[in-house]
Amino acid sequence: MASREENTKRTNRVLRISQLDALELNKALEQLVWSQFSQCFHGFKPGLLARFEPEVKALLWLFLWRFTIYSKNATVGQSILNIQYKNDFSPKLRYQPPSKNQKLWYAVCTIGGTWLEERCYDLFRNRHLASFGKARQCMNIMVGLFKLGGLINFLIFLQRGKFATLTERLLGIRSVFCKPQNIREVGFEYMNRELLWHGFAEFLIFLLPLINIQKLKAKLSSWCIPLTGASNSDNTLSTSGKQCSLCGEWPTMPHTIGCEHIFCYYCVKSSFLFDVYFTCPKCGTEVHSVQPLKSGIEMSEVNAL
């Protein structure tokens, strides 16, 4: 019997990651609700909700609390993950939901505490109340102590796996599964395959910016296309001047880089600024200087067309 009870406790024990996922889902829901609510006042005067933002948020979270924790003993994130709160102070072995006082104090600590912090921050930021320096200092000390308590509680939670927040520990409510969970056998083949492809994709993302694609393309094209002798350079210029060697269109403000091919000024200039070791994609000639095409050759090309 004892071993069976231990096995049921292990199977019904909520994992730490599940409790943290429930908290993150709750935060995401709050952000989604607030964004949808603020869009309702998009057409009104700017800053209409700024003065009463803590109170409006408190009312929204109180509405969510009424239909989640108060009525179903679980937040929205916990309901998605098949988790609910249990009264840990109860001596009974069976499931006991949180008492009404625990639920009310949960709302006071979470909703009321957040409202008090935001409202006090706005009050102490006001210039007319700048004389309340001691009250502001005491408030900062209390908030700091509460944050420190939350940090200590989180470290204890990572070790023991109970009470993910300080409020849960103080009120004595912890997360349990709504229904008994069966022990699952996890296959790691799919996970290993995903990790392998993810690592390979990260390696490509790191490697691709280091590769000069344009220079590699020019090198491959120079290998594939046999080079011919550059006899009668003027005739070669006139035949190759019908299109830009980069964009393939009629060359705008035609320029050369020292070979028999013609480029648009903006094409070759941008390519040269992007890569100092830019070479001609047709013949692989390195750029020594970007010079405009001679007027005589340019006119002969226009007349030929």
Short mmCIF file of C-alpha atoms in Angstrom, two decimals:
data_model
loop_
_atom_site.label_atom_id
_atom_site.label_comp_id
_atom_site.label_asym_id
_atom_site.label_seq_id
_atom_site.Cartn_x
_atom_site.Cartn_y
_atom_site.Cartn_z
CA MET A 1 0.00 0.00 0.00
CA ALA A 2 2.79 2.39 0.88
CA SER A 3 4.56 1.79 -2.42
CA ARG A 4 1.30 2.31 -4.31
CA GLU A 5 0.70 5.64 -2.55
CA GLU A 6 4.25 6.74 -3.37
CA ASN A 7 3.72 5.85 -7.03
CA THR A 8 0.43 7.79 -7.16
CA LYS A 9 2.15 10.82 -5.59
CA ARG A 10 4.91 10.65 -8.18
CA THR A 11 2.50 10.35 -11.08
CA ASN A 12 0.23 13.15 -9.73
CA ARG A 13 3.11 15.47 -8.92
CA VAL A 14 3.12 18.52 -11.18
CA LEU A 15 6.39 19.15 -12.94
CA ARG A 16 8.19 22.42 -12.39
CA ILE A 17 8.11 23.25 -16.08
CA SER A 18 4.33 22.79 -16.13
CA GLN A 19 3.87 25.23 -13.26
CA LEU A 20 6.13 27.78 -14.91
CA ASP A 21 4.33 27.31 -18.23
CA ALA A 22 1.03 28.03 -16.47
CA LEU A 23 2.44 31.31 -15.12
CA GLU A 24 3.68 32.32 -18.56
CA LEU A 25 0.29 31.51 -20.09
CA ASN A 26 -1.39 33.70 -17.49
CA LYS A 27 0.91 36.60 -18.35
CA ALA A 28 0.29 36.14 -22.06
CA LEU A 29 -3.46 36.12 -21.45
CA GLU A 30 -3.27 39.34 -19.42
CA GLN A 31 -1.32 41.06 -22.17
CA LEU A 32 -3.77 39.84 -24.80
CA VAL A 33 -6.81 41.01 -22.82
CA TRP A 34 -5.27 44.40 -22.14
CA SER A 35 -4.28 44.93 -25.77
CA GLN A 36 -7.79 44.03 -26.94
CA PHE A 37 -9.34 46.31 -24.33
CA SER A 38 -7.06 49.25 -25.14
CA GLN A 39 -7.91 48.93 -28.85
CA CYS A 40 -11.53 49.72 -27.96
CA PHE A 41 -10.38 53.25 -27.05
CA HIS A 42 -8.17 53.67 -30.11
CA GLY A 43 -10.43 56.29 -31.66
CA PHE A 44 -10.77 58.38 -28.49
CA LYS A 45 -8.54 61.11 -27.15
CA PRO A 46 -4.92 59.91 -26.67
CA GLY A 47 -4.04 59.24 -23.05
CA LEU A 48 -7.63 58.69 -21.96
CA LEU A 49 -6.78 55.48 -20.09
CA ALA A 50 -3.42 56.68 -18.79
CA ARG A 51 -4.84 58.34 -15.65
CA PHE A 52 -6.97 55.35 -14.64
CA GLU A 53 -4.88 52.53 -16.07
CA PRO A 54 -4.13 50.80 -12.69
CA GLU A 55 -7.81 50.82 -11.71
CA VAL A 56 -8.97 49.55 -15.12
CA LYS A 57 -6.41 46.76 -15.05
CA ALA A 58 -7.44 45.82 -11.51
CA LEU A 59 -11.09 45.55 -12.58
CA LEU A 60 -10.17 43.38 -15.58
CA TRP A 61 -8.01 41.04 -13.50
CA LEU A 62 -10.73 40.90 -10.83
CA PHE A 63 -13.21 39.86 -13.52
CA LEU A 64 -10.84 37.12 -14.68
CA TRP A 65 -10.25 36.01 -11.09
CA ARG A 66 -14.00 35.69 -10.49
CA PHE A 67 -14.51 33.25 -13.37
CA THR A 68 -11.24 31.32 -13.03
CA ILE A 69 -9.80 30.86 -9.54
CA TYR A 70 -12.93 31.70 -7.56
CA SER A 71 -15.22 29.42 -9.55
CA LYS A 72 -12.91 26.77 -11.04
CA ASN A 73 -9.97 26.73 -8.55
CA ALA A 74 -7.50 27.26 -11.41
CA THR A 75 -6.16 30.00 -13.62
CA VAL A 76 -6.53 29.94 -17.38
CA GLY A 77 -2.99 28.65 -17.85
CA GLN A 78 -3.54 25.91 -15.29
CA SER A 79 -6.80 24.85 -16.94
CA ILE A 80 -5.02 24.45 -20.25
CA LEU A 81 -2.38 22.23 -18.63
CA ASN A 82 -4.90 20.19 -16.59
CA ILE A 83 -3.76 21.76 -13.31
CA GLN A 84 -5.69 23.26 -10.40
CA TYR A 85 -5.02 24.63 -6.93
CA LYS A 86 -5.26 22.49 -3.80
CA ASN A 87 -5.55 23.50 -0.16
CA ASP A 88 -2.23 22.33 1.23
CA PHE A 89 -3.23 23.14 4.81
CA SER A 90 -5.97 20.49 4.75
CA PRO A 91 -5.03 17.30 6.67
CA LYS A 92 -7.20 15.14 4.42
CA LEU A 93 -5.54 12.98 1.77
CA ARG A 94 -8.25 13.58 -0.78
CA TYR A 95 -8.35 16.66 -2.90
CA GLN A 96 -9.55 19.73 -1.04
CA PRO A 97 -10.10 22.95 -3.04
CA PRO A 98 -8.84 26.24 -1.64
CA SER A 99 -11.13 27.83 0.90
CA LYS A 100 -13.03 31.01 0.23
CA ASN A 101 -10.66 33.02 2.42
CA GLN A 102 -7.65 31.67 0.52
CA LYS A 103 -9.22 32.73 -2.78
CA LEU A 104 -10.02 36.20 -1.46
CA TRP A 105 -6.52 36.66 -0.08
CA TYR A 106 -5.12 35.46 -3.40
CA ALA A 107 -6.99 38.28 -5.14
CA VAL A 108 -5.81 40.78 -2.53
CA CYS A 109 -2.14 39.73 -2.84
CA THR A 110 -2.01 39.52 -6.63
CA ILE A 111 -4.50 42.08 -7.95
CA GLY A 112 -4.42 44.46 -4.98
CA GLY A 113 -0.64 44.30 -4.65
CA THR A 114 -0.09 45.11 -8.31
CA TRP A 115 -2.59 47.97 -8.17
CA LEU A 116 -1.02 49.41 -5.01
CA GLU A 117 2.47 49.30 -6.50
CA GLU A 118 1.44 51.03 -9.73
CA ARG A 119 -0.71 53.66 -8.02
CA CYS A 120 1.90 54.51 -5.39
CA TYR A 121 4.49 54.85 -8.13
CA ASP A 122 2.28 57.37 -9.93
CA LEU A 123 1.56 59.29 -6.72
CA PHE A 124 5.17 59.55 -5.62
CA ARG A 125 6.22 60.56 -9.11
CA ASN A 126 3.99 63.63 -8.87
CA ARG A 127 5.93 66.82 -8.18
CA HIS A 128 3.34 68.14 -5.70
CA LEU A 129 3.87 65.08 -3.49
CA ALA A 130 7.64 65.11 -3.63
CA SER A 131 7.80 65.99 0.10
CA PHE A 132 6.71 62.46 1.05
CA GLY A 133 10.27 61.21 0.73
CA LYS A 134 10.12 58.90 3.75
CA ALA A 135 6.91 57.24 2.59
CA ARG A 136 8.42 56.70 -0.82
CA GLN A 137 11.55 55.24 0.71
CA CYS A 138 9.53 52.89 2.90
CA MET A 139 7.49 51.80 -0.10
CA ASN A 140 10.64 51.05 -2.08
CA ILE A 141 12.02 49.02 0.84
CA MET A 142 8.80 47.00 1.11
CA VAL A 143 8.76 46.30 -2.61
CA GLY A 144 12.42 45.31 -2.50
CA LEU A 145 11.82 42.92 0.40
CA PHE A 146 8.86 41.40 -1.41
CA LYS A 147 10.98 40.88 -4.54
CA LEU A 148 13.72 39.32 -2.42
CA GLY A 149 11.19 36.98 -0.86
CA GLY A 150 9.98 36.03 -4.31
CA LEU A 151 13.54 35.24 -5.38
CA ILE A 152 14.16 33.05 -2.30
CA ASN A 153 10.85 31.28 -2.87
CA PHE A 154 11.76 30.63 -6.51
CA LEU A 155 15.07 29.06 -5.49
CA ILE A 156 13.24 26.81 -3.02
CA PHE A 157 10.71 25.98 -5.73
CA LEU A 158 13.49 24.88 -8.09
CA GLN A 159 14.77 22.53 -5.40
CA ARG A 160 11.50 21.07 -4.09
CA GLY A 161 9.03 21.67 -6.93
CA LYS A 162 6.21 23.17 -4.80
CA PHE A 163 4.76 26.71 -4.60
CA ALA A 164 5.97 28.47 -7.73
CA THR A 165 5.14 31.93 -6.32
CA LEU A 166 5.48 33.50 -2.90
CA THR A 167 1.72 34.08 -2.72
CA GLU A 168 1.05 30.36 -3.13
CA ARG A 169 3.47 29.54 -0.31
CA LEU A 170 2.02 32.12 2.08
CA LEU A 171 -1.58 31.08 1.41
CA GLY A 172 -0.83 27.36 1.38
CA ILE A 173 -2.17 26.53 -2.07
CA ARG A 174 -0.22 24.37 -4.47
CA SER A 175 -0.71 23.01 -7.96
CA VAL A 176 -1.98 19.49 -8.55
CA PHE A 177 -3.36 17.65 -11.56
CA CYS A 178 -7.11 17.67 -12.10
CA LYS A 179 -7.01 14.04 -13.21
CA PRO A 180 -4.40 11.36 -12.44
CA GLN A 181 -1.64 11.35 -15.01
CA ASN A 182 -0.30 8.15 -16.51
CA ILE A 183 3.41 7.56 -16.82
CA ARG A 184 4.40 8.31 -20.41
CA GLU A 185 7.22 6.75 -22.36
CA VAL A 186 8.95 9.48 -24.27
CA GLY A 187 10.65 8.67 -27.56
CA PHE A 188 13.66 10.85 -28.26
CA GLU A 189 14.09 10.03 -31.96
CA TYR A 190 11.98 12.96 -33.12
CA MET A 191 13.63 15.26 -30.59
CA ASN A 192 17.13 14.25 -31.68
CA ARG A 193 16.21 14.79 -35.33
CA GLU A 194 14.81 18.23 -34.58
CA LEU A 195 17.88 19.20 -32.56
CA LEU A 196 20.15 17.99 -35.37
CA TRP A 197 18.37 20.02 -38.05
CA HIS A 198 18.13 23.02 -35.74
CA GLY A 199 21.88 22.92 -35.13
CA PHE A 200 22.53 22.53 -38.85
CA ALA A 201 20.28 25.53 -39.63
CA GLU A 202 22.09 27.66 -37.04
CA PHE A 203 25.42 26.65 -38.57
CA LEU A 204 24.21 27.72 -42.03
CA ILE A 205 22.91 31.02 -40.67
CA PHE A 206 26.34 31.63 -39.15
CA LEU A 207 28.26 30.49 -42.25
CA LEU A 208 26.32 32.09 -45.11
CA PRO A 209 27.15 35.76 -44.26
CA LEU A 210 30.84 34.83 -44.38
CA ILE A 211 30.60 33.58 -47.98
CA ASN A 212 30.83 36.08 -50.82
CA ILE A 213 28.05 34.71 -53.01
CA GLN A 214 28.64 37.17 -55.82
CA LYS A 215 32.34 36.42 -56.05
CA LEU A 216 31.69 32.69 -55.89
CA LYS A 217 29.12 32.99 -58.66
CA ALA A 218 31.56 34.93 -60.82
CA LYS A 219 34.26 32.34 -60.20
CA LEU A 220 31.96 29.48 -61.17
CA SER A 221 30.78 31.28 -64.29
CA SER A 222 34.37 31.94 -65.32
CA TRP A 223 35.12 28.24 -64.97
CA CYS A 224 32.04 27.10 -66.86
CA ILE A 225 32.28 29.57 -69.72
CA PRO A 226 35.57 29.27 -71.66
CA LEU A 227 37.44 32.48 -71.95
CA THR A 228 38.18 33.79 -75.45
CA GLY A 229 40.90 36.13 -76.52
CA ALA A 230 40.10 39.82 -76.24
CA SER A 231 41.07 40.80 -79.77
CA ASN A 232 39.71 44.01 -81.19
CA SER A 233 38.56 45.45 -77.87
CA ASP A 234 36.47 48.20 -79.49
CA ASN A 235 34.33 45.66 -81.38
CA THR A 236 34.02 43.56 -78.23
CA LEU A 237 32.89 46.61 -76.30
CA SER A 238 30.34 47.43 -78.95
CA THR A 239 28.87 43.91 -78.92
CA SER A 240 28.85 43.58 -75.13
CA GLY A 241 27.55 47.12 -74.58
CA LYS A 242 23.99 46.17 -75.46
CA GLN A 243 23.30 45.05 -71.87
CA CYS A 244 24.72 45.46 -68.39
CA SER A 245 26.72 42.46 -67.24
CA LEU A 246 25.02 42.60 -63.82
CA CYS A 247 21.35 43.45 -64.39
CA GLY A 248 21.07 42.41 -68.06
CA GLU A 249 19.30 45.64 -69.07
CA TRP A 250 20.37 48.50 -71.31
CA PRO A 251 23.29 50.10 -69.45
CA THR A 252 22.39 53.36 -67.74
CA MET A 253 25.44 55.66 -67.59
CA PRO A 254 27.68 52.84 -68.94
CA HIS A 255 30.99 52.29 -67.15
CA THR A 256 33.83 49.79 -67.37
CA ILE A 257 36.13 48.24 -64.79
CA GLY A 258 39.08 47.51 -67.06
CA CYS A 259 37.66 44.60 -69.07
CA GLU A 260 35.57 44.36 -72.25
CA HIS A 261 32.24 44.24 -70.42
CA ILE A 262 29.85 47.14 -69.73
CA PHE A 263 28.01 47.91 -66.50
CA CYS A 264 25.45 50.39 -65.29
CA TYR A 265 27.06 52.96 -63.05
CA TYR A 266 24.78 52.21 -60.11
CA CYS A 267 25.15 48.45 -60.53
CA VAL A 268 28.93 48.41 -60.52
CA LYS A 269 29.27 51.15 -57.92
CA SER A 270 26.94 49.48 -55.43
CA SER A 271 28.62 46.11 -56.01
CA PHE A 272 32.06 47.64 -55.52
CA LEU A 273 30.98 49.39 -52.32
CA PHE A 274 29.49 46.17 -51.00
CA ASP A 275 32.57 44.10 -51.87
CA VAL A 276 35.98 45.71 -52.22
CA TYR A 277 37.24 42.60 -54.03
CA PHE A 278 34.44 42.68 -56.57
CA THR A 279 35.26 40.98 -59.89
CA CYS A 280 33.53 40.93 -63.24
CA PRO A 281 30.88 38.18 -63.29
CA LYS A 282 31.68 37.40 -66.93
CA CYS A 283 35.46 37.16 -67.03
CA GLY A 284 36.55 37.44 -63.40
CA THR A 285 38.59 40.65 -63.85
CA GLU A 286 39.18 42.52 -60.59
CA VAL A 287 38.04 46.13 -60.31
CA HIS A 288 40.92 48.55 -60.60
CA SER A 289 38.91 51.69 -61.33
CA VAL A 290 35.35 52.44 -62.37
CA GLN A 291 35.56 54.61 -65.49
CA PRO A 292 32.84 55.87 -67.83
CA LEU A 293 32.61 54.39 -71.31
CA LYS A 294 34.33 56.34 -74.07
CA SER A 295 31.95 58.56 -75.97
CA GLY A 296 33.09 57.29 -79.39
CA ILE A 297 32.36 53.68 -78.54
CA GLU A 298 29.08 54.59 -76.94
CA MET A 299 27.91 56.52 -80.02
CA SER A 300 28.97 53.72 -82.35
CA GLU A 301 26.92 51.31 -80.31
CA VAL A 302 23.86 53.55 -80.46
CA ASN A 303 24.25 53.95 -84.24
CA ALA A 304 24.62 50.20 -84.66
CA LEU A 305 21.30 49.65 -82.92
#
